[in-house]
């Protein structure tokens, strides 16, 4: 092989090696930047969703406190029934139980078992002890046995 061919071969190998090294470096730089951007995006989304849920929960709490206050102002059967029916636009289901176990419910198709006494449920006892609104973790429904 002529010397000039050797020079061309070595130059080609060096050019190929340089191109591979630069391509690998660029790939690693882009991969790192994409991972950083993805992490920032996920963090931003999670933060936004968390903030939205917190605001929604605060709004629901304020609404529940307002509904409770309205029921306290006029505890007549008609008023409480109206309040429960109106809140359906804001809550999936709702109800009020009196100390005498008088139940007002928004879902008239739900018929609790005769042995069901909400005053014995942990959420009722906690709210009574606090004398105010409480937020619980999801719990197993007594009738459906589902959360």
PDB file of C-alpha atoms in Angstrom:
ATOM      1  CA  UNK A   1       0.000   0.000   0.000  1.00  0.00           C
ATOM      2  CA  UNK A   2       1.343   3.376  -0.968  1.00  0.00           C
ATOM      3  CA  UNK A   3       2.140   5.929   1.658  1.00  0.00           C
ATOM      4  CA  UNK A   4      -0.550   8.299   0.356  1.00  0.00           C
ATOM      5  CA  UNK A   5      -3.141   5.535   0.704  1.00  0.00           C
ATOM      6  CA  UNK A   6      -2.009   4.929   4.286  1.00  0.00           C
ATOM      7  CA  UNK A   7      -2.401   8.650   5.055  1.00  0.00           C
ATOM      8  CA  UNK A   8      -5.900   8.629   3.562  1.00  0.00           C
ATOM      9  CA  UNK A   9      -6.838   5.451   5.522  1.00  0.00           C
ATOM     10  CA  UNK A  10      -5.538   6.858   8.830  1.00  0.00           C
ATOM     11  CA  UNK A  11      -7.262  10.193   8.170  1.00  0.00           C
ATOM     12  CA  UNK A  12     -10.500   8.369   7.414  1.00  0.00           C
ATOM     13  CA  UNK A  13     -10.245   6.329  10.617  1.00  0.00           C
ATOM     14  CA  UNK A  14      -9.500   9.478  12.652  1.00  0.00           C
ATOM     15  CA  UNK A  15     -12.409  11.300  11.011  1.00  0.00           C
ATOM     16  CA  UNK A  16     -14.709   8.337  11.694  1.00  0.00           C
ATOM     17  CA  UNK A  17     -13.551   8.082  15.317  1.00  0.00           C
ATOM     18  CA  UNK A  18     -13.953  11.839  15.844  1.00  0.00           C
ATOM     19  CA  UNK A  19     -17.433  11.750  14.327  1.00  0.00           C
ATOM     20  CA  UNK A  20     -18.419   8.795  16.556  1.00  0.00           C
ATOM     21  CA  UNK A  21     -17.075  10.507  19.682  1.00  0.00           C
ATOM     22  CA  UNK A  22     -18.799  13.793  18.862  1.00  0.00           C
ATOM     23  CA  UNK A  23     -22.052  11.996  18.029  1.00  0.00           C
ATOM     24  CA  UNK A  24     -21.906  10.033  21.285  1.00  0.00           C
ATOM     25  CA  UNK A  25     -21.205  13.209  23.271  1.00  0.00           C
ATOM     26  CA  UNK A  26     -24.086  15.007  21.543  1.00  0.00           C
ATOM     27  CA  UNK A  27     -26.409  12.044  22.157  1.00  0.00           C
ATOM     28  CA  UNK A  28     -25.519  11.973  25.866  1.00  0.00           C
ATOM     29  CA  UNK A  29     -25.972  15.752  26.133  1.00  0.00           C
ATOM     30  CA  UNK A  30     -29.392  15.618  24.464  1.00  0.00           C
ATOM     31  CA  UNK A  31     -30.441  12.608  26.564  1.00  0.00           C
ATOM     32  CA  UNK A  32     -29.420  14.406  29.751  1.00  0.00           C
ATOM     33  CA  UNK A  33     -31.274  17.566  28.719  1.00  0.00           C
ATOM     34  CA  UNK A  34     -34.404  15.576  27.801  1.00  0.00           C
ATOM     35  CA  UNK A  35     -34.349  13.770  31.166  1.00  0.00           C
ATOM     36  CA  UNK A  36     -33.936  17.073  32.999  1.00  0.00           C
ATOM     37  CA  UNK A  37     -36.795  18.639  31.020  1.00  0.00           C
ATOM     38  CA  UNK A  38     -38.989  15.590  31.587  1.00  0.00           C
ATOM     39  CA  UNK A  39     -38.281  15.645  35.339  1.00  0.00           C
ATOM     40  CA  UNK A  40     -39.119  19.360  35.501  1.00  0.00           C
ATOM     41  CA  UNK A  41     -42.326  18.802  33.514  1.00  0.00           C
ATOM     42  CA  UNK A  42     -43.465  15.935  35.740  1.00  0.00           C
ATOM     43  CA  UNK A  43     -42.685  17.968  38.852  1.00  0.00           C
ATOM     44  CA  UNK A  44     -44.647  20.932  37.479  1.00  0.00           C
ATOM     45  CA  UNK A  45     -47.627  18.746  36.545  1.00  0.00           C
ATOM     46  CA  UNK A  46     -47.678  16.985  39.923  1.00  0.00           C
ATOM     47  CA  UNK A  47     -47.426  20.319  41.711  1.00  0.00           C
ATOM     48  CA  UNK A  48     -50.262  21.763  39.623  1.00  0.00           C
ATOM     49  CA  UNK A  49     -52.525  18.772  40.178  1.00  0.00           C
ATOM     50  CA  UNK A  50     -51.745  18.788  43.891  1.00  0.00           C
ATOM     51  CA  UNK A  51     -52.566  22.491  44.104  1.00  0.00           C
ATOM     52  CA  UNK A  52     -55.811  22.001  42.160  1.00  0.00           C
ATOM     53  CA  UNK A  53     -56.903  19.130  44.406  1.00  0.00           C
ATOM     54  CA  UNK A  54     -56.074  21.120  47.535  1.00  0.00           C
ATOM     55  CA  UNK A  55     -58.127  24.088  46.281  1.00  0.00           C
ATOM     56  CA  UNK A  56     -61.029  21.819  45.314  1.00  0.00           C
ATOM     57  CA  UNK A  57     -60.971  20.182  48.747  1.00  0.00           C
ATOM     58  CA  UNK A  58     -60.889  23.578  50.471  1.00  0.00           C
ATOM     59  CA  UNK A  59     -63.839  24.730  48.355  1.00  0.00           C
ATOM     60  CA  UNK A  60     -65.802  21.572  49.191  1.00  0.00           C
ATOM     61  CA  UNK A  61     -65.030  22.045  52.887  1.00  0.00           C
ATOM     62  CA  UNK A  62     -66.210  25.661  52.758  1.00  0.00           C
ATOM     63  CA  UNK A  63     -69.376  24.596  50.951  1.00  0.00           C
ATOM     64  CA  UNK A  64     -70.029  21.803  53.467  1.00  0.00           C
ATOM     65  CA  UNK A  65     -69.577  24.270  56.329  1.00  0.00           C
ATOM     66  CA  UNK A  66     -71.986  26.702  54.634  1.00  0.00           C
ATOM     67  CA  UNK A  67     -74.571  23.934  54.103  1.00  0.00           C
ATOM     68  CA  UNK A  68     -74.233  22.900  57.740  1.00  0.00           C
ATOM     69  CA  UNK A  69     -74.649  26.502  58.854  1.00  0.00           C
ATOM     70  CA  UNK A  70     -77.796  26.869  56.715  1.00  0.00           C
ATOM     71  CA  UNK A  71     -79.254  23.716  58.279  1.00  0.00           C
ATOM     72  CA  UNK A  72     -78.463  25.018  61.769  1.00  0.00           C
ATOM     73  CA  UNK A  73     -80.211  28.333  61.049  1.00  0.00           C
ATOM     74  CA  UNK A  74     -83.446  26.593  60.100  1.00  0.00           C
ATOM     75  CA  UNK A  75     -83.527  22.940  61.183  1.00  0.00           C
ATOM     76  CA  UNK A  76     -87.020  22.317  59.819  1.00  0.00           C
ATOM     77  CA  UNK A  77     -87.617  19.107  57.889  1.00  0.00           C
ATOM     78  CA  UNK A  78     -88.481  21.051  54.713  1.00  0.00           C
ATOM     79  CA  UNK A  79     -85.381  23.266  54.875  1.00  0.00           C
ATOM     80  CA  UNK A  80     -82.979  20.391  55.508  1.00  0.00           C
ATOM     81  CA  UNK A  81     -84.554  18.372  52.687  1.00  0.00           C
ATOM     82  CA  UNK A  82     -84.160  21.347  50.325  1.00  0.00           C
ATOM     83  CA  UNK A  83     -80.542  21.832  51.372  1.00  0.00           C
ATOM     84  CA  UNK A  84     -79.716  18.165  50.817  1.00  0.00           C
ATOM     85  CA  UNK A  85     -81.376  18.125  47.395  1.00  0.00           C
ATOM     86  CA  UNK A  86     -79.651  21.353  46.287  1.00  0.00           C
ATOM     87  CA  UNK A  87     -76.195  20.120  47.215  1.00  0.00           C
ATOM     88  CA  UNK A  88     -76.412  17.304  44.616  1.00  0.00           C
ATOM     89  CA  UNK A  89     -74.874  19.688  42.096  1.00  0.00           C
ATOM     90  CA  UNK A  90     -71.716  19.858  44.239  1.00  0.00           C
ATOM     91  CA  UNK A  91     -71.453  16.459  45.940  1.00  0.00           C
ATOM     92  CA  UNK A  92     -72.108  12.966  44.600  1.00  0.00           C
ATOM     93  CA  UNK A  93     -74.221  12.076  47.597  1.00  0.00           C
ATOM     94  CA  UNK A  94     -74.960  13.722  50.879  1.00  0.00           C
ATOM     95  CA  UNK A  95     -76.891  13.362  54.022  1.00  0.00           C
ATOM     96  CA  UNK A  96     -77.537  14.762  57.439  1.00  0.00           C
ATOM     97  CA  UNK A  97     -78.257  12.726  60.530  1.00  0.00           C
ATOM     98  CA  UNK A  98     -79.716  14.226  63.670  1.00  0.00           C
ATOM     99  CA  UNK A  99     -78.997  13.180  67.229  1.00  0.00           C
ATOM    100  CA  UNK A 100     -82.338  11.394  67.180  1.00  0.00           C
ATOM    101  CA  UNK A 101     -81.140   9.354  64.153  1.00  0.00           C
ATOM    102  CA  UNK A 102     -83.377  11.233  61.740  1.00  0.00           C
ATOM    103  CA  UNK A 103     -81.734  10.727  58.334  1.00  0.00           C
ATOM    104  CA  UNK A 104     -81.982  13.210  55.467  1.00  0.00           C
ATOM    105  CA  UNK A 105     -80.368  11.895  52.280  1.00  0.00           C
ATOM    106  CA  UNK A 106     -79.879  13.132  48.737  1.00  0.00           C
ATOM    107  CA  UNK A 107     -80.159   9.709  47.101  1.00  0.00           C
ATOM    108  CA  UNK A 108     -83.709   8.603  47.776  1.00  0.00           C
ATOM    109  CA  UNK A 109     -83.050   5.211  46.143  1.00  0.00           C
ATOM    110  CA  UNK A 110     -80.561   4.362  48.898  1.00  0.00           C
ATOM    111  CA  UNK A 111     -82.329   2.486  51.650  1.00  0.00           C
ATOM    112  CA  UNK A 112     -80.029   1.659  54.555  1.00  0.00           C
ATOM    113  CA  UNK A 113     -80.432  -1.549  56.503  1.00  0.00           C
ATOM    114  CA  UNK A 114     -82.677  -1.223  59.541  1.00  0.00           C
ATOM    115  CA  UNK A 115     -79.663  -1.895  61.765  1.00  0.00           C
ATOM    116  CA  UNK A 116     -77.647   0.918  60.176  1.00  0.00           C
ATOM    117  CA  UNK A 117     -77.056   3.708  62.658  1.00  0.00           C
ATOM    118  CA  UNK A 118     -74.750   6.444  61.362  1.00  0.00           C
ATOM    119  CA  UNK A 119     -74.209   7.647  64.913  1.00  0.00           C
ATOM    120  CA  UNK A 120     -72.083   4.529  65.464  1.00  0.00           C
ATOM    121  CA  UNK A 121     -69.850   5.151  62.440  1.00  0.00           C
ATOM    122  CA  UNK A 122     -66.303   6.440  63.066  1.00  0.00           C
ATOM    123  CA  UNK A 123     -66.836   9.545  60.904  1.00  0.00           C
ATOM    124  CA  UNK A 124     -69.949  10.542  62.872  1.00  0.00           C
ATOM    125  CA  UNK A 125     -68.219  10.046  66.227  1.00  0.00           C
ATOM    126  CA  UNK A 126     -65.158  12.031  65.059  1.00  0.00           C
ATOM    127  CA  UNK A 127     -67.299  14.916  63.757  1.00  0.00           C
ATOM    128  CA  UNK A 128     -69.330  14.947  66.968  1.00  0.00           C
ATOM    129  CA  UNK A 129     -66.190  14.964  69.117  1.00  0.00           C
ATOM    130  CA  UNK A 130     -64.723  17.801  67.042  1.00  0.00           C
ATOM    131  CA  UNK A 131     -68.081  19.576  66.896  1.00  0.00           C
ATOM    132  CA  UNK A 132     -67.361  20.428  63.277  1.00  0.00           C
ATOM    133  CA  UNK A 133     -66.476  19.270  59.825  1.00  0.00           C
ATOM    134  CA  UNK A 134     -63.972  16.436  59.429  1.00  0.00           C
ATOM    135  CA  UNK A 135     -62.312  14.895  56.391  1.00  0.00           C
ATOM    136  CA  UNK A 136     -61.763  11.146  56.440  1.00  0.00           C
ATOM    137  CA  UNK A 137     -59.844   8.735  54.306  1.00  0.00           C
ATOM    138  CA  UNK A 138     -62.073   6.658  52.037  1.00  0.00           C
ATOM    139  CA  UNK A 139     -63.838   4.000  54.057  1.00  0.00           C
ATOM    140  CA  UNK A 140     -65.698   0.798  53.293  1.00  0.00           C
ATOM    141  CA  UNK A 141     -69.406   1.381  52.786  1.00  0.00           C
ATOM    142  CA  UNK A 142     -71.425  -0.664  55.234  1.00  0.00           C
ATOM    143  CA  UNK A 143     -73.910  -1.891  52.624  1.00  0.00           C
ATOM    144  CA  UNK A 144     -71.866  -2.272  49.432  1.00  0.00           C
ATOM    145  CA  UNK A 145     -68.643  -3.260  51.179  1.00  0.00           C
ATOM    146  CA  UNK A 146     -66.828  -1.050  48.653  1.00  0.00           C
ATOM    147  CA  UNK A 147     -64.740   2.084  49.237  1.00  0.00           C
TER     148      UNK A 147
END
